[in-house]
mmCIF file of C-alpha atoms in Angstrom:
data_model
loop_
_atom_site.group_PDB
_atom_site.id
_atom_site.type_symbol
_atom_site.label_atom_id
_atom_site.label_comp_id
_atom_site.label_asym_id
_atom_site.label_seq_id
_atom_site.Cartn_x
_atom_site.Cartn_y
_atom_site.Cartn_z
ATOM 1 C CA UNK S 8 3.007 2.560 -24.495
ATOM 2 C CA UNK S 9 5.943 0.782 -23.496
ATOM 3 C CA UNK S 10 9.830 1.803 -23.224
ATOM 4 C CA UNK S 11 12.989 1.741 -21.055
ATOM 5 C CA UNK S 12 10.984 3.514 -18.737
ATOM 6 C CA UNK S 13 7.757 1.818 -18.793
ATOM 7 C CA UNK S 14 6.322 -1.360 -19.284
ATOM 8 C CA UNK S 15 2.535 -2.343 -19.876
ATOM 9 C CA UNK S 16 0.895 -5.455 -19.084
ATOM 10 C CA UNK S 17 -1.849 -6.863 -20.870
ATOM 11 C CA UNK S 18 -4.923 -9.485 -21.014
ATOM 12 C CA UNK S 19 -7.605 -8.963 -22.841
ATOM 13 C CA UNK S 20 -8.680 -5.368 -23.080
ATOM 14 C CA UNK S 21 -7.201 -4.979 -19.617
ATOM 15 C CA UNK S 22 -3.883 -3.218 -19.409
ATOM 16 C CA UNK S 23 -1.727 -1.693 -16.079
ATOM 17 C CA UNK S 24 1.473 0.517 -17.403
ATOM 18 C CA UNK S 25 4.206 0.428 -14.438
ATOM 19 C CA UNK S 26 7.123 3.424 -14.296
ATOM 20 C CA UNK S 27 10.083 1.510 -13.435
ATOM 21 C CA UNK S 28 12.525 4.048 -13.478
ATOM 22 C CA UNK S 29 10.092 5.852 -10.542
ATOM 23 C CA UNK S 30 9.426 3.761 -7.579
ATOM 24 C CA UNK S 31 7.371 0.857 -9.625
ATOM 25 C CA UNK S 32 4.207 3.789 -9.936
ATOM 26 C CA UNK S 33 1.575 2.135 -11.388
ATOM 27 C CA UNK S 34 0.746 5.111 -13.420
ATOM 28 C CA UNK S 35 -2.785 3.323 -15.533
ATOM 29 C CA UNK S 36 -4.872 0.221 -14.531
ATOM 30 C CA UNK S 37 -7.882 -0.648 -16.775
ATOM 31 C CA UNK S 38 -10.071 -3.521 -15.872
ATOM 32 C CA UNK S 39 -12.781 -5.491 -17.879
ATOM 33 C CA UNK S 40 -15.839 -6.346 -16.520
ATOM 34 C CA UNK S 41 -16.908 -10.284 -16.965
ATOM 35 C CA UNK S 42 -20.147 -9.919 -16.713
ATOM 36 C CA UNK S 43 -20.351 -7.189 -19.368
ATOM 37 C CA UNK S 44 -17.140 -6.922 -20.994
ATOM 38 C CA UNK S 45 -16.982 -3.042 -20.261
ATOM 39 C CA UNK S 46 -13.507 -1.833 -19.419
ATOM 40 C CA UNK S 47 -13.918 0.627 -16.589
ATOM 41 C CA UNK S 48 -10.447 2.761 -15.577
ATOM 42 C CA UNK S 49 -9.598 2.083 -12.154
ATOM 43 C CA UNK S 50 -6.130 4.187 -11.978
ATOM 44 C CA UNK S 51 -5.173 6.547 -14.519
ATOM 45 C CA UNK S 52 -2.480 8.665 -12.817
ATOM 46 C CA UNK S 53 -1.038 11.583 -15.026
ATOM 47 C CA UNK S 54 0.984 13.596 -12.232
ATOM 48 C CA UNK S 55 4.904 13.932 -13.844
ATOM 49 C CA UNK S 56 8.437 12.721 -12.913
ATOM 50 C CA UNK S 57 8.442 16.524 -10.431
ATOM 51 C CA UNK S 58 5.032 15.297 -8.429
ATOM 52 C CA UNK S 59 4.842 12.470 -8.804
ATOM 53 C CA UNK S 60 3.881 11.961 -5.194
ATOM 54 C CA UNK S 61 0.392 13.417 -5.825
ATOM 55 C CA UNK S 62 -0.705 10.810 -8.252
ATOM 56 C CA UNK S 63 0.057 7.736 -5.419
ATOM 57 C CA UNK S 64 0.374 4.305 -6.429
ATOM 58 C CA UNK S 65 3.975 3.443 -5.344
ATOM 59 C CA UNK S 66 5.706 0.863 -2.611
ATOM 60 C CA UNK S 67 5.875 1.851 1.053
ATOM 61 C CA UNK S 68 8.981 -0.025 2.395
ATOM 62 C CA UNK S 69 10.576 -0.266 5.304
ATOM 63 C CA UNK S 70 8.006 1.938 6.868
ATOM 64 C CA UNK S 71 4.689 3.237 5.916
ATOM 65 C CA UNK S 72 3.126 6.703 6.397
ATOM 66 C CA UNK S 73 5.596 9.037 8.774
ATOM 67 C CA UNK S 74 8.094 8.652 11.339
ATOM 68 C CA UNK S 75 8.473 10.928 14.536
ATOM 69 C CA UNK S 76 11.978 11.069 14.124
ATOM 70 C CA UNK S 77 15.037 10.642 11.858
ATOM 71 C CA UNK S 78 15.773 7.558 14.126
ATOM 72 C CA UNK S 79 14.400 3.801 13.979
ATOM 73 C CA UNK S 80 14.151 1.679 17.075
ATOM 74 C CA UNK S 81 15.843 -1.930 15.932
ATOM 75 C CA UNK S 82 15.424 -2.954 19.493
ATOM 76 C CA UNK S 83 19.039 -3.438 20.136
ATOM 77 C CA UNK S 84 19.913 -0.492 18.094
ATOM 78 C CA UNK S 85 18.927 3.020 16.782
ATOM 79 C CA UNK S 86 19.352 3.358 13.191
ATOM 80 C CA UNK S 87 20.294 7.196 12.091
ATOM 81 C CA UNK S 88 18.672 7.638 8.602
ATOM 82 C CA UNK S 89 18.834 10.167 5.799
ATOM 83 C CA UNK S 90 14.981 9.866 4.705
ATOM 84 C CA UNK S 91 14.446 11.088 0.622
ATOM 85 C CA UNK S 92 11.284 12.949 1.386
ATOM 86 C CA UNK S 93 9.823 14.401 4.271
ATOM 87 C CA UNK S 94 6.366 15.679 4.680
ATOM 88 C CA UNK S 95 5.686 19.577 5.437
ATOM 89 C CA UNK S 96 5.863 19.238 9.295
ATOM 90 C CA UNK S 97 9.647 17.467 8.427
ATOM 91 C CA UNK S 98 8.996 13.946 9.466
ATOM 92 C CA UNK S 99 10.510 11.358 7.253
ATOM 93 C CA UNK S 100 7.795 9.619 5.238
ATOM 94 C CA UNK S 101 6.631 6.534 3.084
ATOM 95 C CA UNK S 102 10.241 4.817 3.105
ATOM 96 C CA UNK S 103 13.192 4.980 0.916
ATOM 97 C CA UNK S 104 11.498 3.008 -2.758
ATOM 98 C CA UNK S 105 8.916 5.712 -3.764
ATOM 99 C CA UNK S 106 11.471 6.845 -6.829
ATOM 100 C CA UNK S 107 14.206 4.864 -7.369
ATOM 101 C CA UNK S 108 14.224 2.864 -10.142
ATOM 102 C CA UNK S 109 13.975 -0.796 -10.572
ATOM 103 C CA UNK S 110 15.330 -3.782 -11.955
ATOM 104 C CA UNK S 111 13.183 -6.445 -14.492
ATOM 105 C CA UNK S 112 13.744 -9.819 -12.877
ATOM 106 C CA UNK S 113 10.803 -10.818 -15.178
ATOM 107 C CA UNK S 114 8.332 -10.148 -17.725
ATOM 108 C CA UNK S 115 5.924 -11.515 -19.320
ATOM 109 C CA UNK S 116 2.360 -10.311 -21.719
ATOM 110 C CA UNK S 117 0.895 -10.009 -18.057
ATOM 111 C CA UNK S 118 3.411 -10.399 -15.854
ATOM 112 C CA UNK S 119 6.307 -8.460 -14.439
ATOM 113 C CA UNK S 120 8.659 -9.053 -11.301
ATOM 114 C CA UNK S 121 11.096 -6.382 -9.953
ATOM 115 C CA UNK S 122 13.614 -5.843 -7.943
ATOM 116 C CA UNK S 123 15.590 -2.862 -6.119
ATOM 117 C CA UNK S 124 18.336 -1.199 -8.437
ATOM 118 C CA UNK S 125 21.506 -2.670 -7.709
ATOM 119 C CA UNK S 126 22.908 0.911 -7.194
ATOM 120 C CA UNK S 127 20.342 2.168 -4.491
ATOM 121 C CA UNK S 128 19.752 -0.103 -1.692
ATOM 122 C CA UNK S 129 19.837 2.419 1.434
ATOM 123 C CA UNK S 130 20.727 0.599 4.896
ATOM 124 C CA UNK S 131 20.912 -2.792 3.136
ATOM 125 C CA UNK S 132 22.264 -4.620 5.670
ATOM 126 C CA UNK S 133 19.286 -3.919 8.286
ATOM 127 C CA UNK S 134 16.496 -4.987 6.010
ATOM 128 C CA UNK S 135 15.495 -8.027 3.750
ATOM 129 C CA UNK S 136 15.835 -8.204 0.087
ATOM 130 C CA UNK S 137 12.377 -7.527 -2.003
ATOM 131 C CA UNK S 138 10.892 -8.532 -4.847
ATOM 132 C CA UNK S 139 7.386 -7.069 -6.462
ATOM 133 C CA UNK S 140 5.403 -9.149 -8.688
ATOM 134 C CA UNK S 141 2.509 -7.556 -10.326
ATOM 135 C CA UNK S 142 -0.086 -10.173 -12.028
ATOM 136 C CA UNK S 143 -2.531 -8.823 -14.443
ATOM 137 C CA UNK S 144 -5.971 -10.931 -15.111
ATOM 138 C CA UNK S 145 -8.400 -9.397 -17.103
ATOM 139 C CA UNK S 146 -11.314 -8.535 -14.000
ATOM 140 C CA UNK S 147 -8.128 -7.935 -11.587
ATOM 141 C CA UNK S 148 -4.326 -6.785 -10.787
ATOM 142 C CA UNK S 149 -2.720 -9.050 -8.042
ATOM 143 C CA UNK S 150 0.476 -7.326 -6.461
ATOM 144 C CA UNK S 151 2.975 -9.908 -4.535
ATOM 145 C CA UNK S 152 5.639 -8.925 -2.267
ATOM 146 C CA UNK S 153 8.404 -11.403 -1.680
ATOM 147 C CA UNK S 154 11.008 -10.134 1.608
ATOM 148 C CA UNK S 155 14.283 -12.228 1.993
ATOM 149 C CA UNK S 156 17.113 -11.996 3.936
ATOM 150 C CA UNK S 157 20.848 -13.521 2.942
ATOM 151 C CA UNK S 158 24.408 -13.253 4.888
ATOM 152 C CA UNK S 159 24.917 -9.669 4.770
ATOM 153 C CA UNK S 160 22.395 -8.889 7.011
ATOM 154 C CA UNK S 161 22.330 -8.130 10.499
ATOM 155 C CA UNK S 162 19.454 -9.772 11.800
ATOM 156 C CA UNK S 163 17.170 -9.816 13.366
ATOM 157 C CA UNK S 164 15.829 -7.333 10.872
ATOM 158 C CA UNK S 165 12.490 -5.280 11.234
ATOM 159 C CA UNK S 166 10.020 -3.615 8.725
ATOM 160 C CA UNK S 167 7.088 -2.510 7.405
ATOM 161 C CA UNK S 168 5.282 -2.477 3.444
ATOM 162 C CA UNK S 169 2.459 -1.223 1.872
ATOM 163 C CA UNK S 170 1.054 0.242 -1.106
ATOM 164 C CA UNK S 171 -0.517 3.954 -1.926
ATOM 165 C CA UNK S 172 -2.838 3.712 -4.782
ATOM 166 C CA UNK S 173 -4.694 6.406 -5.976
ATOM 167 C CA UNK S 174 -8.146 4.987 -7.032
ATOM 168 C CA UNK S 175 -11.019 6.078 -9.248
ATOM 169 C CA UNK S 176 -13.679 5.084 -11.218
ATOM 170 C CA UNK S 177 -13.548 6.192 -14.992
ATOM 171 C CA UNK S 178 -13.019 9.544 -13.666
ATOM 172 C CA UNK S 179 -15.915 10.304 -11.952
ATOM 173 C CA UNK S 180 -15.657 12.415 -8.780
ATOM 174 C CA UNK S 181 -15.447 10.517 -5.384
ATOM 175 C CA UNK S 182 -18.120 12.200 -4.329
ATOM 176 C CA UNK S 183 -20.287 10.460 -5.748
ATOM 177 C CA UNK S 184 -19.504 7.048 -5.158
ATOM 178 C CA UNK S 185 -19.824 4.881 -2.244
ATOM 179 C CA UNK S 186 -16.620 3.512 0.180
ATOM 180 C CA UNK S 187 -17.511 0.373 1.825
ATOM 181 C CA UNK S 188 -15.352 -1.941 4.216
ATOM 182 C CA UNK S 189 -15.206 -4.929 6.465
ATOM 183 C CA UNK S 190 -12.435 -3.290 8.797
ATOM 184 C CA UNK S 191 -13.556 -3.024 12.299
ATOM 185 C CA UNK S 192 -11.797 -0.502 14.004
ATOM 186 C CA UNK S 193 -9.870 2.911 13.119
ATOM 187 C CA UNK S 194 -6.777 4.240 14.699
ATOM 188 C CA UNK S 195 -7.070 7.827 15.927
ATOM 189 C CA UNK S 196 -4.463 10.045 14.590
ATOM 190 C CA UNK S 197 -3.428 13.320 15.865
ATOM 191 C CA UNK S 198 -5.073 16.026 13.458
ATOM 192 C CA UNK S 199 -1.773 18.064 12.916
ATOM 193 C CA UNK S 200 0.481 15.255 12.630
ATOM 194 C CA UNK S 201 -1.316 12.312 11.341
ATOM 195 C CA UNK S 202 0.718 10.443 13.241
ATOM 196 C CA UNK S 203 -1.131 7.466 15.297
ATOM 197 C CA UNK S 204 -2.480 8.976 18.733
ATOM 198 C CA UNK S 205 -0.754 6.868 21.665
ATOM 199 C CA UNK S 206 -2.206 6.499 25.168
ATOM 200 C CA UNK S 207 0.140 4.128 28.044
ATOM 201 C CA UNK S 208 2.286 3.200 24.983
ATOM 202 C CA UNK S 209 -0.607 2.022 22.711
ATOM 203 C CA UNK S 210 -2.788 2.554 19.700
ATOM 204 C CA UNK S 211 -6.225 4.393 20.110
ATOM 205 C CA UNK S 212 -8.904 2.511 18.447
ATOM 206 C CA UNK S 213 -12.635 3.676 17.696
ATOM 207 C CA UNK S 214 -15.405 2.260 15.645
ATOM 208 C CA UNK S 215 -15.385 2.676 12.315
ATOM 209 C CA UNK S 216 -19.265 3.454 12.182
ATOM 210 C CA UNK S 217 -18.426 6.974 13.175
ATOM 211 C CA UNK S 218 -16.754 7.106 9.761
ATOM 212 C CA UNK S 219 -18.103 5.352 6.859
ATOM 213 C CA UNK S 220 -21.991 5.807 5.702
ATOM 214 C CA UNK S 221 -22.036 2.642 3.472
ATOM 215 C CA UNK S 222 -25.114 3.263 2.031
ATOM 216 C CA UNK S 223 -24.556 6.576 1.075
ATOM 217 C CA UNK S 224 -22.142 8.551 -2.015
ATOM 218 C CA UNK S 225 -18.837 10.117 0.104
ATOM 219 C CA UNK S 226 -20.340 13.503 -1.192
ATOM 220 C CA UNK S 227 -17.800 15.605 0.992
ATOM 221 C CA UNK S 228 -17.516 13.700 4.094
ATOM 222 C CA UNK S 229 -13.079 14.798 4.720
ATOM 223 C CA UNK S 230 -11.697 11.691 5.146
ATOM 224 C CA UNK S 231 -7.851 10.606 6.336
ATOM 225 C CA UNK S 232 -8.724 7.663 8.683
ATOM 226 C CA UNK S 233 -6.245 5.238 9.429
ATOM 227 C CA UNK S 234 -8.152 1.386 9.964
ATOM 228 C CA UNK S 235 -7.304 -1.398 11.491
ATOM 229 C CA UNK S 236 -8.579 -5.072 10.830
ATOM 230 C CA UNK S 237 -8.230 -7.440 13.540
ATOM 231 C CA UNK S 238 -7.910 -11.039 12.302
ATOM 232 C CA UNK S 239 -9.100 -12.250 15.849
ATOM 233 C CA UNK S 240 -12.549 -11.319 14.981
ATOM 234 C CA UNK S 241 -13.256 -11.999 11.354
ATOM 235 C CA UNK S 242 -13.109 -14.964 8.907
ATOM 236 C CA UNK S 243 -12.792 -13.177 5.482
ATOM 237 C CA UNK S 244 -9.602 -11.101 4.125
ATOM 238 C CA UNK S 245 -10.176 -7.227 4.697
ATOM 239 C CA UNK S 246 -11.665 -5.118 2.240
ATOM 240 C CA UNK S 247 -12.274 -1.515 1.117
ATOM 241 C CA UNK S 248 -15.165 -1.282 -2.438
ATOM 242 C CA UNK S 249 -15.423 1.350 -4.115
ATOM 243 C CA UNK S 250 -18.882 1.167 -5.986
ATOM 244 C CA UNK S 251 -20.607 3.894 -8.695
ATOM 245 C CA UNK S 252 -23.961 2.991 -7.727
ATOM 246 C CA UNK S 253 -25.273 4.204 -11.069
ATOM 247 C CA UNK S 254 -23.754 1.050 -12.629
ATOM 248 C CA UNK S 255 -23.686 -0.876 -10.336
ATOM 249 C CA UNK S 256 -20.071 -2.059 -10.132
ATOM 250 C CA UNK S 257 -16.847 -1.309 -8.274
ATOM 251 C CA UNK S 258 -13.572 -1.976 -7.922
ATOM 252 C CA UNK S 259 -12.226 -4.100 -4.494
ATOM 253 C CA UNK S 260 -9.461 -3.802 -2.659
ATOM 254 C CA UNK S 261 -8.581 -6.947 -0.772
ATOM 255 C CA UNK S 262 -5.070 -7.961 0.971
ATOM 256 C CA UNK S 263 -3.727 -11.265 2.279
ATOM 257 C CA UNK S 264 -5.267 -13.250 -0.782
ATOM 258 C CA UNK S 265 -4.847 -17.142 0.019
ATOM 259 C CA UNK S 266 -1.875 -18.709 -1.694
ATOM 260 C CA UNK S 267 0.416 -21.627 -0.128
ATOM 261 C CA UNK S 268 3.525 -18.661 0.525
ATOM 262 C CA UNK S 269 1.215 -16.184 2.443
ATOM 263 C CA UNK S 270 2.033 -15.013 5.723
ATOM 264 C CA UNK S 271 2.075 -11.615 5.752
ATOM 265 C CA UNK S 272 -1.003 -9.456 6.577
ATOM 266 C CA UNK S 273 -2.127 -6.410 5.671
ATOM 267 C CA UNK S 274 -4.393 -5.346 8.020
ATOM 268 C CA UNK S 275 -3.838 -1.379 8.692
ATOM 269 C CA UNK S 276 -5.379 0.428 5.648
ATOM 270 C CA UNK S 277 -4.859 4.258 5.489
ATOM 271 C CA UNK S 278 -7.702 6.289 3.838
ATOM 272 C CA UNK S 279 -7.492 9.954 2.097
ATOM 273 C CA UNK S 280 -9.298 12.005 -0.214
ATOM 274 C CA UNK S 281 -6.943 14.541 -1.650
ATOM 275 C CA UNK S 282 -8.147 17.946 -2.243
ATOM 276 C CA UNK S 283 -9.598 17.412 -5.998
ATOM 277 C CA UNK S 284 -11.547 14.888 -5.068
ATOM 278 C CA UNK S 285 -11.227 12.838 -8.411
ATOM 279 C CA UNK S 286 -9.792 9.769 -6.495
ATOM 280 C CA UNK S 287 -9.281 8.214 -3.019
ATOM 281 C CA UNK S 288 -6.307 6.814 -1.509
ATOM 282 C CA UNK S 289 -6.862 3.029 0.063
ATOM 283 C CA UNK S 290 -3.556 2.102 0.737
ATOM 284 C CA UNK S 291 -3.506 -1.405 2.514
ATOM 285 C CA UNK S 292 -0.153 -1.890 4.902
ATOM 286 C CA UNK S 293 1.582 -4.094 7.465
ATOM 287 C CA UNK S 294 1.443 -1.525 10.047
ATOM 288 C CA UNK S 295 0.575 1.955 11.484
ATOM 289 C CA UNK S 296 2.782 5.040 10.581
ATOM 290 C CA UNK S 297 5.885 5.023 13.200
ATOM 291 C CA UNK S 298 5.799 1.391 13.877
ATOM 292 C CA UNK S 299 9.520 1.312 14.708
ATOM 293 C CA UNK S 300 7.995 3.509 18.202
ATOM 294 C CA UNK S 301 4.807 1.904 19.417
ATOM 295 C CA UNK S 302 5.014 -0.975 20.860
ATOM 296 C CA UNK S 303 8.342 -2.104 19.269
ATOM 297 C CA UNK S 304 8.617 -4.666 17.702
ATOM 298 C CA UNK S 305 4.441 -5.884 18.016
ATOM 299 C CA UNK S 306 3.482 -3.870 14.863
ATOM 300 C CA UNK S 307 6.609 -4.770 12.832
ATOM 301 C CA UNK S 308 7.424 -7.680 10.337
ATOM 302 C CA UNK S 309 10.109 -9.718 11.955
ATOM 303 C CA UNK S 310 12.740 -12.072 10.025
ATOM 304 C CA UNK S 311 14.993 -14.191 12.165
ATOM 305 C CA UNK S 312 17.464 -15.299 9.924
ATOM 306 C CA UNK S 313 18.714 -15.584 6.605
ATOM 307 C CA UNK S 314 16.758 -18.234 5.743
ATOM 308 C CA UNK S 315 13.159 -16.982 7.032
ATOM 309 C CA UNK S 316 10.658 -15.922 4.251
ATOM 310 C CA UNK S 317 8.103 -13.160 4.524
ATOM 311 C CA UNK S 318 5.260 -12.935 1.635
ATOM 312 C CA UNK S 319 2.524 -10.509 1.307
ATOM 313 C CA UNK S 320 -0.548 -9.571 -1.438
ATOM 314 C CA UNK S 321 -2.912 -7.846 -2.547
ATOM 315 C CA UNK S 322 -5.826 -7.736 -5.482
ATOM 316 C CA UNK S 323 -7.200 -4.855 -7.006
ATOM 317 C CA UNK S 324 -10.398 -6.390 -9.011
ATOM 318 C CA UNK S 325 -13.672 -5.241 -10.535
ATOM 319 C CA UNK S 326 -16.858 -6.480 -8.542
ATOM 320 C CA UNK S 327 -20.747 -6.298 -9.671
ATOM 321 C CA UNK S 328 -23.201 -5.354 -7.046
#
């Protein structure tokens, strides 16, 4: 299945099909089990070009979730934007890259790098240059996100990436399989909103106990949690699993994957079960929704110059447990 459009990646019996021409969706991701060589179908997103937005799975950038306002706080400067989608309550969400299309920088049987369209490139000149690399193994997908800056830019610039995959597990309802997680804390968000709850300027945290039952199926526990990993008090890379305990295996989502280039972390990860239950959202990101207003800039990516670097990952990959 592969065209102008779309391009598939293979190893193996493994295969991930990417929609270029619509924000980079990863639209199918089918992963092959070492241990047992059984492929197990870890995104298979069949939403169309007119909602696409349901089926998840595309690039947050230069801010993740929503916004409280048409305005971003650049410190010495607010930047008046013209957001392409907007949630119901009107707040300007997931960035400007969801659907545009994208360039092949390039591709191999497994590998493909992109880059922006040259003809949509919003605000340019107050954020850096990216580049996504997706790298397909046959037990695992890893995503890399390259951020440079050149001369056009007016630095210092400020953002924020993620990811919104839609995940499953050879389309079996979420119900019942288990969610487990090393993240230690969750971010209270207003109920009406979503938007991060603030209290003297700053995040509200709880324990993420009052969430999760890790040894137990979701069944119908409602969740849209927004966690937070803090790096201060753990060794390991944060991690959401998502395990059919039938089978006994899973698929694991794990950022900030060690590599000589890394160092940018993804340590908020925003959880939601839409209403058919047939996946879950674990979309791992560089910050909390309307970074640009809390705490400006501590929960933003900073680049100082044209010739700073930013580099961030992530791995989606089968695990046996």
């Amino acid at each position: 299945m592969e065209s102008i459009d779309v391009v598939t990646l293979s190893k193996g019996n493994s295969m991930a099909v990417i929609d270029i021409q619509n924000g980079a969706k990863l639209k199918l991701l089918v992963l092959t089990d070492p241990k047992t060589k059984k492929t197990h179908t870890i995104v298979d997103d069949k939403t169309t070009t007119e909602n696409y937005r349901r089926g998840g799975s595309f690039f947050l950038y230069p801010w993740v979730g929503r916004l409280r306002s048409d305005e971003l706080d650049l410190k010495d400067k607010k930047l008046k934007i013209d957001p392409p989608i907007r949630d119901p309550n009107g707040y300007p969400i997931h960035g400007f890259y969801t659907k545009s299309r994208r360039k092949i920088i390039q591709k191999a049987e497994n590998i493909l790098e992109l880059a922006p369209a040259d003809d949509y490139k919003p605000y340019d000149e107050y954020f850096p240059n990216f580049v996504e690399k997706f790298i397909l193994e046959e037990d695992r997908l890893h995503i890399d996100n390259i951020f440079e800056g050149d001369k056009t830019k007016k630095y210092p610039l400020y953002f924020a990436y993620g990811y919104h995959p839609y995940f499953g597990f050879d389309g079996k309802k979420v119900n019942d399989l288990i969610l487990r997680t090393n993240l230690h804390q969750i971010v209270e968000l207003d109920s009406k909103t979503l938007l991060p709850k603030i209290e003297d300027g700053k995040l509200v945290l709880d324990k993420v106990e009052s969430i999760i039952n890790e040894k137990e199926p979701i069944k119908e526990a409602d969740l849209n949690h927004l966690f937070f990993f803090d790096e201060n008090k753990a060794k390991d890379e944060p991690w959401f699993q998502l395990i059919d305990p039938e089978e006994k295996v899973g698929v694991e989502i794990a950022s900030n994957i060690s590599n000589g280039r890394k160092n940018v972390d993804l340590v908020y990860w925003q959880i939601f079960t839409p209403p058919d239950r047939k996946t879950v959202a674990i979309e791992p990101m560089t910050s909390p929704a309307d970074s640009f207003n809390i705490e400006f800039p501590k929960h933003n990516v900073v680049m100082k110059d044209e010739d700073d670097f930013k580099e961030g990952n992530f791995e989606i990959r089968l695990i046996n447990v």
